[in-house]
PDB file of N, CA and C in Angstrom:
ATOM      1  N   GLN A   7     154.159  42.892 274.537  1.00 53.00           N
ATOM      2  CA  GLN A   7     153.936  43.390 275.886  1.00 53.00           C
ATOM      3  C   GLN A   7     154.877  44.564 276.151  1.00 53.00           C
ATOM      4  N   ALA A   8     154.330  45.629 276.662  1.00 76.00           N
ATOM      5  CA  ALA A   8     155.109  46.828 276.968  1.00 76.00           C
ATOM      6  C   ALA A   8     156.022  46.567 278.163  1.00 76.00           C
ATOM      7  N   LEU A   9     157.162  47.208 278.136  1.00 86.00           N
ATOM      8  CA  LEU A   9     158.085  47.100 279.258  1.00 86.00           C
ATOM      9  C   LEU A   9     157.567  47.990 280.379  1.00 86.00           C
ATOM     10  N   SER A  10     157.280  47.382 281.487  1.00 91.00           N
ATOM     11  CA  SER A  10     156.711  48.100 282.628  1.00 91.00           C
ATOM     12  C   SER A  10     157.225  47.461 283.912  1.00 91.00           C
ATOM     13  N   PRO A  11     157.048  48.161 285.037  1.00 94.00           N
ATOM     14  CA  PRO A  11     157.447  47.551 286.309  1.00 94.00           C
ATOM     15  C   PRO A  11     156.731  46.215 286.556  1.00 94.00           C
ATOM     16  N   LEU A  12     155.472  46.140 286.157  1.00 93.00           N
ATOM     17  CA  LEU A  12     154.717  44.894 286.349  1.00 93.00           C
ATOM     18  C   LEU A  12     155.286  43.773 285.478  1.00 93.00           C
ATOM     19  N   ALA A  13     155.626  44.087 284.236  1.00 93.00           N
ATOM     20  CA  ALA A  13     156.205  43.080 283.341  1.00 93.00           C
ATOM     21  C   ALA A  13     157.539  42.574 283.885  1.00 93.00           C
ATOM     22  N   VAL A  14     158.362  43.483 284.394  1.00 93.00           N
ATOM     23  CA  VAL A  14     159.652  43.101 284.978  1.00 93.00           C
ATOM     24  C   VAL A  14     159.420  42.248 286.225  1.00 93.00           C
ATOM     25  N   ALA A  15     158.478  42.665 287.048  1.00 94.00           N
ATOM     26  CA  ALA A  15     158.165  41.910 288.265  1.00 94.00           C
ATOM     27  C   ALA A  15     157.714  40.491 287.912  1.00 94.00           C
ATOM     28  N   ASN A  16     156.816  40.368 286.964  1.00 94.00           N
ATOM     29  CA  ASN A  16     156.325  39.047 286.563  1.00 94.00           C
ATOM     30  C   ASN A  16     157.438  38.186 285.983  1.00 94.00           C
ATOM     31  N   ALA A  17     158.315  38.785 285.172  1.00 93.00           N
ATOM     32  CA  ALA A  17     159.406  38.031 284.559  1.00 93.00           C
ATOM     33  C   ALA A  17     160.392  37.508 285.602  1.00 93.00           C
ATOM     34  N   HIS A  18     160.505  38.208 286.723  1.00 94.00           N
ATOM     35  CA  HIS A  18     161.458  37.812 287.761  1.00 94.00           C
ATOM     36  C   HIS A  18     160.786  37.232 289.000  1.00 94.00           C
ATOM     37  N   ARG A  19     159.486  36.973 288.851  1.00 96.00           N
ATOM     38  CA  ARG A  19     158.698  36.367 289.937  1.00 96.00           C
ATOM     39  C   ARG A  19     158.858  37.128 291.249  1.00 96.00           C
ATOM     40  N   MET A  20     158.615  38.429 291.138  1.00 95.00           N
ATOM     41  CA  MET A  20     158.655  39.276 292.320  1.00 95.00           C
ATOM     42  C   MET A  20     157.484  40.245 292.245  1.00 95.00           C
ATOM     43  N   SER A  21     157.257  40.965 293.298  1.00 96.00           N
ATOM     44  CA  SER A  21     156.154  41.922 293.300  1.00 96.00           C
ATOM     45  C   SER A  21     156.574  43.218 292.611  1.00 96.00           C
ATOM     46  N   LYS A  22     155.585  43.929 292.121  1.00 95.00           N
ATOM     47  CA  LYS A  22     155.848  45.234 291.503  1.00 95.00           C
ATOM     48  C   LYS A  22     156.476  46.177 292.526  1.00 95.00           C
ATOM     49  N   ARG A  23     156.005  46.085 293.757  1.00 96.00           N
ATOM     50  CA  ARG A  23     156.561  46.918 294.820  1.00 96.00           C
ATOM     51  C   ARG A  23     158.049  46.635 295.030  1.00 96.00           C
ATOM     52  N   SER A  24     158.427  45.372 294.942  1.00 95.00           N
ATOM     53  CA  SER A  24     159.845  45.005 295.100  1.00 95.00           C
ATOM     54  C   SER A  24     160.692  45.588 293.971  1.00 95.00           C
ATOM     55  N   VAL A  25     160.141  45.640 292.767  1.00 94.00           N
ATOM     56  CA  VAL A  25     160.853  46.250 291.639  1.00 94.00           C
ATOM     57  C   VAL A  25     161.098  47.726 291.932  1.00 94.00           C
ATOM     58  N   HIS A  26     160.041  48.429 292.334  1.00 95.00           N
ATOM     59  CA  HIS A  26     160.180  49.848 292.649  1.00 95.00           C
ATOM     60  C   HIS A  26     161.166  50.064 293.805  1.00 95.00           C
ATOM     61  N   TYR A  27     161.117  49.196 294.794  1.00 96.00           N
ATOM     62  CA  TYR A  27     162.014  49.309 295.941  1.00 96.00           C
ATOM     63  C   TYR A  27     163.467  49.115 295.510  1.00 96.00           C
ATOM     64  N   ALA A  28     163.718  48.150 294.634  1.00 95.00           N
ATOM     65  CA  ALA A  28     165.084  47.886 294.162  1.00 95.00           C
ATOM     66  C   ALA A  28     165.656  49.106 293.435  1.00 95.00           C
ATOM     67  N   PHE A  29     164.833  49.732 292.615  1.00 95.00           N
ATOM     68  CA  PHE A  29     165.301  50.940 291.918  1.00 95.00           C
ATOM     69  C   PHE A  29     165.528  52.077 292.910  1.00 95.00           C
ATOM     70  N   ALA A  30     164.658  52.206 293.886  1.00 96.00           N
ATOM     71  CA  ALA A  30     164.817  53.258 294.890  1.00 96.00           C
ATOM     72  C   ALA A  30     166.102  53.056 295.677  1.00 96.00           C
ATOM     73  N   GLN A  31     166.423  51.819 295.994  1.00 95.00           N
ATOM     74  CA  GLN A  31     167.661  51.511 296.716  1.00 95.00           C
ATOM     75  C   GLN A  31     168.888  51.915 295.891  1.00 95.00           C
ATOM     76  N   ALA A  32     168.749  51.864 294.564  1.00 95.00           N
ATOM     77  CA  ALA A  32     169.853  52.243 293.671  1.00 95.00           C
ATOM     78  C   ALA A  32     169.845  53.743 293.375  1.00 95.00           C
ATOM     79  N   GLY A  33     168.903  54.466 293.981  1.00 96.00           N
ATOM     80  CA  GLY A  33     168.851  55.915 293.812  1.00 96.00           C
ATOM     81  C   GLY A  33     168.224  56.374 292.514  1.00 96.00           C
ATOM     82  N   THR A  34     167.365  55.554 291.938  1.00 96.00           N
ATOM     83  CA  THR A  34     166.721  55.902 290.677  1.00 96.00           C
ATOM     84  C   THR A  34     165.289  55.364 290.678  1.00 96.00           C
ATOM     85  N   THR A  35     164.631  55.483 289.545  1.00 96.00           N
ATOM     86  CA  THR A  35     163.286  54.907 289.385  1.00 96.00           C
ATOM     87  C   THR A  35     163.283  54.047 288.129  1.00 96.00           C
ATOM     88  N   PHE A  36     162.280  53.235 288.004  1.00 95.00           N
ATOM     89  CA  PHE A  36     162.134  52.397 286.812  1.00 95.00           C
ATOM     90  C   PHE A  36     162.104  53.270 285.559  1.00 95.00           C
ATOM     91  N   ILE A  37     161.302  54.325 285.585  1.00 94.00           N
ATOM     92  CA  ILE A  37     161.146  55.206 284.421  1.00 94.00           C
ATOM     93  C   ILE A  37     162.460  55.905 284.080  1.00 94.00           C
ATOM     94  N   GLU A  38     163.168  56.406 285.086  1.00 96.00           N
ATOM     95  CA  GLU A  38     164.453  57.070 284.824  1.00 96.00           C
ATOM     96  C   GLU A  38     165.453  56.106 284.190  1.00 96.00           C
ATOM     97  N   GLU A  39     165.500  54.895 284.704  1.00 95.00           N
ATOM     98  CA  GLU A  39     166.444  53.909 284.184  1.00 95.00           C
ATOM     99  C   GLU A  39     166.059  53.465 282.776  1.00 95.00           C
ATOM    100  N   LEU A  40     164.780  53.291 282.530  1.00 95.00           N
ATOM    101  CA  LEU A  40     164.319  52.925 281.197  1.00 95.00           C
ATOM    102  C   LEU A  40     164.667  54.028 280.199  1.00 95.00           C
ATOM    103  N   MET A  41     164.473  55.279 280.576  1.00 96.00           N
ATOM    104  CA  MET A  41     164.813  56.403 279.701  1.00 96.00           C
ATOM    105  C   MET A  41     166.316  56.427 279.435  1.00 96.00           C
ATOM    106  N   ARG A  42     167.114  56.216 280.468  1.00 96.00           N
ATOM    107  CA  ARG A  42     168.569  56.200 280.303  1.00 96.00           C
ATOM    108  C   ARG A  42     168.994  55.114 279.323  1.00 96.00           C
ATOM    109  N   LEU A  43     168.423  53.933 279.466  1.00 96.00           N
ATOM    110  CA  LEU A  43     168.770  52.819 278.580  1.00 96.00           C
ATOM    111  C   LEU A  43     168.336  53.087 277.143  1.00 96.00           C
ATOM    112  N   ARG A  44     167.155  53.657 276.969  1.00 96.00           N
ATOM    113  CA  ARG A  44     166.675  53.978 275.621  1.00 96.00           C
ATOM    114  C   ARG A  44     167.582  55.016 274.957  1.00 96.00           C
ATOM    115  N   LEU A  45     167.979  56.022 275.706  1.00 98.00           N
ATOM    116  CA  LEU A  45     168.849  57.056 275.147  1.00 98.00           C
ATOM    117  C   LEU A  45     170.250  56.512 274.853  1.00 98.00           C
ATOM    118  N   GLU A  46     170.756  55.642 275.699  1.00 97.00           N
ATOM    119  CA  GLU A  46     172.062  55.023 275.445  1.00 97.00           C
ATOM    120  C   GLU A  46     172.007  54.164 274.187  1.00 97.00           C
ATOM    121  N   ARG A  47     170.910  53.444 274.010  1.00 97.00           N
ATOM    122  CA  ARG A  47     170.758  52.621 272.799  1.00 97.00           C
ATOM    123  C   ARG A  47     170.690  53.516 271.569  1.00 97.00           C
ATOM    124  N   ALA A  48     169.969  54.614 271.657  1.00 97.00           N
ATOM    125  CA  ALA A  48     169.886  55.559 270.546  1.00 97.00           C
ATOM    126  C   ALA A  48     171.273  56.094 270.207  1.00 97.00           C
ATOM    127  N   LYS A  49     172.047  56.400 271.222  1.00 97.00           N
ATOM    128  CA  LYS A  49     173.405  56.898 271.018  1.00 97.00           C
ATOM    129  C   LYS A  49     174.243  55.858 270.270  1.00 97.00           C
ATOM    130  N   GLU A  50     174.137  54.598 270.650  1.00 96.00           N
ATOM    131  CA  GLU A  50     174.869  53.522 269.974  1.00 96.00           C
ATOM    132  C   GLU A  50     174.478  53.438 268.502  1.00 96.00           C
ATOM    133  N   ILE A  51     173.188  53.532 268.226  1.00 97.00           N
ATOM    134  CA  ILE A  51     172.712  53.466 266.841  1.00 97.00           C
ATOM    135  C   ILE A  51     173.240  54.650 266.047  1.00 97.00           C
ATOM    136  N   LEU A  52     173.169  55.837 266.635  1.00 96.00           N
ATOM    137  CA  LEU A  52     173.626  57.039 265.935  1.00 96.00           C
ATOM    138  C   LEU A  52     175.137  57.017 265.686  1.00 96.00           C
ATOM    139  N   LEU A  53     175.885  56.331 266.527  1.00 94.00           N
ATOM    140  CA  LEU A  53     177.336  56.227 266.359  1.00 94.00           C
ATOM    141  C   LEU A  53     177.749  55.165 265.340  1.00 94.00           C
ATOM    142  N   ASP A  54     176.835  54.293 264.985  1.00 94.00           N
ATOM    143  CA  ASP A  54     177.146  53.181 264.086  1.00 94.00           C
ATOM    144  C   ASP A  54     177.157  53.655 262.631  1.00 94.00           C
ATOM    145  N   PRO A  55     178.318  53.688 261.986  1.00 91.00           N
ATOM    146  CA  PRO A  55     178.376  54.175 260.602  1.00 91.00           C
ATOM    147  C   PRO A  55     177.548  53.330 259.634  1.00 91.00           C
ATOM    148  N   ARG A  56     177.339  52.064 259.963  1.00 94.00           N
ATOM    149  CA  ARG A  56     176.519  51.200 259.099  1.00 94.00           C
ATOM    150  C   ARG A  56     175.060  51.628 259.089  1.00 94.00           C
ATOM    151  N   LEU A  57     174.644  52.387 260.112  1.00 94.00           N
ATOM    152  CA  LEU A  57     173.245  52.820 260.226  1.00 94.00           C
ATOM    153  C   LEU A  57     173.105  54.317 259.973  1.00 94.00           C
ATOM    154  N   SER A  58     174.090  54.906 259.310  1.00 92.00           N
ATOM    155  CA  SER A  58     174.074  56.360 259.114  1.00 92.00           C
ATOM    156  C   SER A  58     172.940  56.841 258.213  1.00 92.00           C
ATOM    157  N   ASP A  59     172.362  55.961 257.422  1.00 93.00           N
ATOM    158  CA  ASP A  59     171.232  56.342 256.563  1.00 93.00           C
ATOM    159  C   ASP A  59     169.884  56.172 257.258  1.00 93.00           C
ATOM    160  N   LEU A  60     169.887  55.609 258.436  1.00 95.00           N
ATOM    161  CA  LEU A  60     168.639  55.396 259.179  1.00 95.00           C
ATOM    162  C   LEU A  60     168.105  56.737 259.668  1.00 95.00           C
ATOM    163  N   PRO A  61     166.875  57.090 259.298  1.00 96.00           N
ATOM    164  CA  PRO A  61     166.322  58.377 259.758  1.00 96.00           C
ATOM    165  C   PRO A  61     166.259  58.434 261.286  1.00 96.00           C
ATOM    166  N   VAL A  62     166.447  59.616 261.825  1.00 96.00           N
ATOM    167  CA  VAL A  62     166.403  59.796 263.278  1.00 96.00           C
ATOM    168  C   VAL A  62     165.045  59.369 263.823  1.00 96.00           C
ATOM    169  N   SER A  63     163.984  59.589 263.055  1.00 96.00           N
ATOM    170  CA  SER A  63     162.656  59.155 263.517  1.00 96.00           C
ATOM    171  C   SER A  63     162.602  57.636 263.686  1.00 96.00           C
ATOM    172  N   GLU A  64     163.320  56.899 262.843  1.00 97.00           N
ATOM    173  CA  GLU A  64     163.383  55.444 262.966  1.00 97.00           C
ATOM    174  C   GLU A  64     164.241  55.042 264.161  1.00 97.00           C
ATOM    175  N   VAL A  65     165.310  55.763 264.412  1.00 97.00           N
ATOM    176  CA  VAL A  65     166.127  55.523 265.609  1.00 97.00           C
ATOM    177  C   VAL A  65     165.238  55.688 266.842  1.00 97.00           C
ATOM    178  N   ALA A  66     164.469  56.765 266.855  1.00 97.00           N
ATOM    179  CA  ALA A  66     163.554  57.027 267.971  1.00 97.00           C
ATOM    180  C   ALA A  66     162.589  55.861 268.159  1.00 97.00           C
ATOM    181  N   ALA A  67     161.979  55.417 267.070  1.00 96.00           N
ATOM    182  CA  ALA A  67     161.005  54.317 267.146  1.00 96.00           C
ATOM    183  C   ALA A  67     161.661  53.030 267.637  1.00 96.00           C
ATOM    184  N   ARG A  68     162.842  52.733 267.148  1.00 96.00           N
ATOM    185  CA  ARG A  68     163.545  51.514 267.567  1.00 96.00           C
ATOM    186  C   ARG A  68     163.906  51.532 269.046  1.00 96.00           C
ATOM    187  N   CYS A  69     163.992  52.729 269.604  1.00 96.00           N
ATOM    188  CA  CYS A  69     164.363  52.858 271.019  1.00 96.00           C
ATOM    189  C   CYS A  69     163.154  53.104 271.916  1.00 96.00           C
ATOM    190  N   GLY A  70     161.961  52.926 271.374  1.00 93.00           N
ATOM    191  CA  GLY A  70     160.751  52.970 272.192  1.00 93.00           C
ATOM    192  C   GLY A  70     160.089  54.329 272.309  1.00 93.00           C
ATOM    193  N   PHE A  71     160.491  55.280 271.464  1.00 95.00           N
ATOM    194  CA  PHE A  71     159.863  56.603 271.503  1.00 95.00           C
ATOM    195  C   PHE A  71     158.781  56.679 270.434  1.00 95.00           C
ATOM    196  N   VAL A  72     157.588  57.061 270.834  1.00 93.00           N
ATOM    197  CA  VAL A  72     156.471  57.193 269.901  1.00 93.00           C
ATOM    198  C   VAL A  72     156.572  58.517 269.140  1.00 93.00           C
ATOM    199  N   ASP A  73     157.038  59.550 269.828  1.00 95.00           N
ATOM    200  CA  ASP A  73     157.102  60.896 269.267  1.00 95.00           C
ATOM    201  C   ASP A  73     158.557  61.292 269.017  1.00 95.00           C
ATOM    202  N   PRO A  74     158.968  61.451 267.747  1.00 95.00           N
ATOM    203  CA  PRO A  74     160.356  61.825 267.456  1.00 95.00           C
ATOM    204  C   PRO A  74     160.787  63.151 268.096  1.00 95.00           C
ATOM    205  N   SER A  75     159.867  64.095 268.242  1.00 95.00           N
ATOM    206  CA  SER A  75     160.256  65.370 268.860  1.00 95.00           C
ATOM    207  C   SER A  75     160.528  65.189 270.355  1.00 95.00           C
ATOM    208  N   HIS A  76     159.792  64.305 271.012  1.00 96.00           N
ATOM    209  CA  HIS A  76     160.070  63.992 272.419  1.00 96.00           C
ATOM    210  C   HIS A  76     161.445  63.331 272.529  1.00 96.00           C
ATOM    211  N   PHE A  77     161.729  62.420 271.611  1.00 97.00           N
ATOM    212  CA  PHE A  77     163.040  61.786 271.590  1.00 97.00           C
ATOM    213  C   PHE A  77     164.143  62.830 271.432  1.00 97.00           C
ATOM    214  N   ALA A  78     163.983  63.732 270.463  1.00 97.00           N
ATOM    215  CA  ALA A  78     165.003  64.750 270.209  1.00 97.00           C
ATOM    216  C   ALA A  78     165.221  65.634 271.433  1.00 97.00           C
ATOM    217  N   ARG A  79     164.137  66.000 272.105  1.00 97.00           N
ATOM    218  CA  ARG A  79     164.238  66.833 273.314  1.00 97.00           C
ATOM    219  C   ARG A  79     165.004  66.105 274.408  1.00 97.00           C
ATOM    220  N   ARG A  80     164.619  64.851 274.657  1.00 97.00           N
ATOM    221  CA  ARG A  80     165.278  64.079 275.719  1.00 97.00           C
ATOM    222  C   ARG A  80     166.748  63.803 275.384  1.00 97.00           C
ATOM    223  N   PHE A  81     167.031  63.522 274.105  1.00 97.00           N
ATOM    224  CA  PHE A  81     168.410  63.276 273.680  1.00 97.00           C
ATOM    225  C   PHE A  81     169.247  64.528 273.905  1.00 97.00           C
ATOM    226  N   ARG A  82     168.708  65.672 273.546  1.00 97.00           N
ATOM    227  CA  ARG A  82     169.419  66.948 273.720  1.00 97.00           C
ATOM    228  C   ARG A  82     169.664  67.212 275.207  1.00 97.00           C
ATOM    229  N   GLN A  83     168.697  66.914 276.060  1.00 96.00           N
ATOM    230  CA  GLN A  83     168.872  67.096 277.508  1.00 96.00           C
ATOM    231  C   GLN A  83     170.003  66.218 278.036  1.00 96.00           C
ATOM    232  N   GLU A  84     170.054  65.002 277.547  1.00 95.00           N
ATOM    233  CA  GLU A  84     171.025  64.031 278.055  1.00 95.00           C
ATOM    234  C   GLU A  84     172.436  64.258 277.512  1.00 95.00           C
ATOM    235  N   PHE A  85     172.545  64.582 276.218  1.00 96.00           N
ATOM    236  CA  PHE A  85     173.850  64.627 275.568  1.00 96.00           C
ATOM    237  C   PHE A  85     174.243  66.019 275.060  1.00 96.00           C
ATOM    238  N   SER A  86     173.440  67.024 275.358  1.00 96.00           N
ATOM    239  CA  SER A  86     173.728  68.429 275.004  1.00 96.00           C
ATOM    240  C   SER A  86     173.850  68.671 273.502  1.00 96.00           C
ATOM    241  N   GLN A  87     173.275  67.809 272.712  1.00 96.00           N
ATOM    242  CA  GLN A  87     173.248  67.961 271.258  1.00 96.00           C
ATOM    243  C   GLN A  87     171.987  67.300 270.723  1.00 96.00           C
ATOM    244  N   ALA A  88     171.474  67.839 269.639  1.00 96.00           N
ATOM    245  CA  ALA A  88     170.367  67.188 268.945  1.00 96.00           C
ATOM    246  C   ALA A  88     170.887  65.895 268.318  1.00 96.00           C
ATOM    247  N   PRO A  89     170.041  64.896 268.141  1.00 97.00           N
ATOM    248  CA  PRO A  89     170.495  63.632 267.551  1.00 97.00           C
ATOM    249  C   PRO A  89     171.187  63.805 266.193  1.00 97.00           C
ATOM    250  N   VAL A  90     170.655  64.669 265.342  1.00 94.00           N
ATOM    251  CA  VAL A  90     171.248  64.885 264.017  1.00 94.00           C
ATOM    252  C   VAL A  90     172.650  65.478 264.150  1.00 94.00           C
ATOM    253  N   GLN A  91     172.811  66.451 265.040  1.00 95.00           N
ATOM    254  CA  GLN A  91     174.132  67.049 265.272  1.00 95.00           C
ATOM    255  C   GLN A  91     175.108  66.021 265.831  1.00 95.00           C
ATOM    256  N   PHE A  92     174.626  65.241 266.785  1.00 95.00           N
ATOM    257  CA  PHE A  92     175.456  64.215 267.413  1.00 95.00           C
ATOM    258  C   PHE A  92     175.976  63.242 266.359  1.00 95.00           C
ATOM    259  N   ARG A  93     175.084  62.755 265.506  1.00 94.00           N
ATOM    260  CA  ARG A  93     175.466  61.809 264.455  1.00 94.00           C
ATOM    261  C   ARG A  93     176.463  62.458 263.496  1.00 94.00           C
ATOM    262  N   SER A  94     176.150  63.639 263.065  1.00 90.00           N
ATOM    263  CA  SER A  94     176.987  64.338 262.093  1.00 90.00           C
ATOM    264  C   SER A  94     178.403  64.544 262.636  1.00 90.00           C
ATOM    265  N   LEU A  95     178.514  65.024 263.857  1.00 88.00           N
ATOM    266  CA  LEU A  95     179.833  65.257 264.461  1.00 88.00           C
ATOM    267  C   LEU A  95     180.597  63.962 264.701  1.00 88.00           C
ATOM    268  N   SER A  96     179.898  62.936 265.149  1.00 83.00           N
ATOM    269  CA  SER A  96     180.592  61.673 265.438  1.00 83.00           C
ATOM    270  C   SER A  96     181.059  61.002 264.161  1.00 83.00           C
ATOM    271  N   LEU A  97     180.271  61.067 263.116  1.00 75.00           N
ATOM    272  CA  LEU A  97     180.689  60.448 261.853  1.00 75.00           C
ATOM    273  C   LEU A  97     181.827  61.254 261.199  1.00 75.00           C
ATOM    274  N   ARG A  98     181.789  62.565 261.353  1.00 77.00           N
ATOM    275  CA  ARG A  98     182.825  63.409 260.781  1.00 77.00           C
ATOM    276  C   ARG A  98     184.171  63.164 261.465  1.00 77.00           C
ATOM    277  N   THR A  99     184.157  62.951 262.778  1.00 74.00           N
ATOM    278  CA  THR A  99     185.411  62.761 263.512  1.00 74.00           C
ATOM    279  C   THR A  99     186.003  61.379 263.280  1.00 74.00           C
ATOM    280  N   ARG A 100     185.240  60.464 262.742  1.00 64.00           N
ATOM    281  CA  ARG A 100     185.748  59.105 262.477  1.00 64.00           C
ATOM    282  C   ARG A 100     186.483  59.024 261.161  1.00 64.00           C
ATOM    283  N   HIS A 101     186.289  60.009 260.302  1.00 54.00           N
ATOM    284  CA  HIS A 101     186.937  59.948 258.973  1.00 54.00           C
ATOM    285  C   HIS A 101     188.281  60.600 258.986  1.00 54.00           C
TER     286      HIS A 101
END
């Protein structure tokens, strides 16, 4: 089952409207928060030296992105670096 406002509402026995309202009260939207969480998870994976051989396209897929180029664009918007650059710099600074 895809993660959606309806799925969250059903899991918490609330209405979809209440889910949207809760996010609005926090100054965000369901989609914005889901994107933030996916990108944060991608960042964690890219920082993990044990997963340094994992292709960026697989990181994207594991974080819910169907299109690796969309993932790369969004990652660059959020962290001001392409995923490959981010991984390379973070792994280099750890040694």
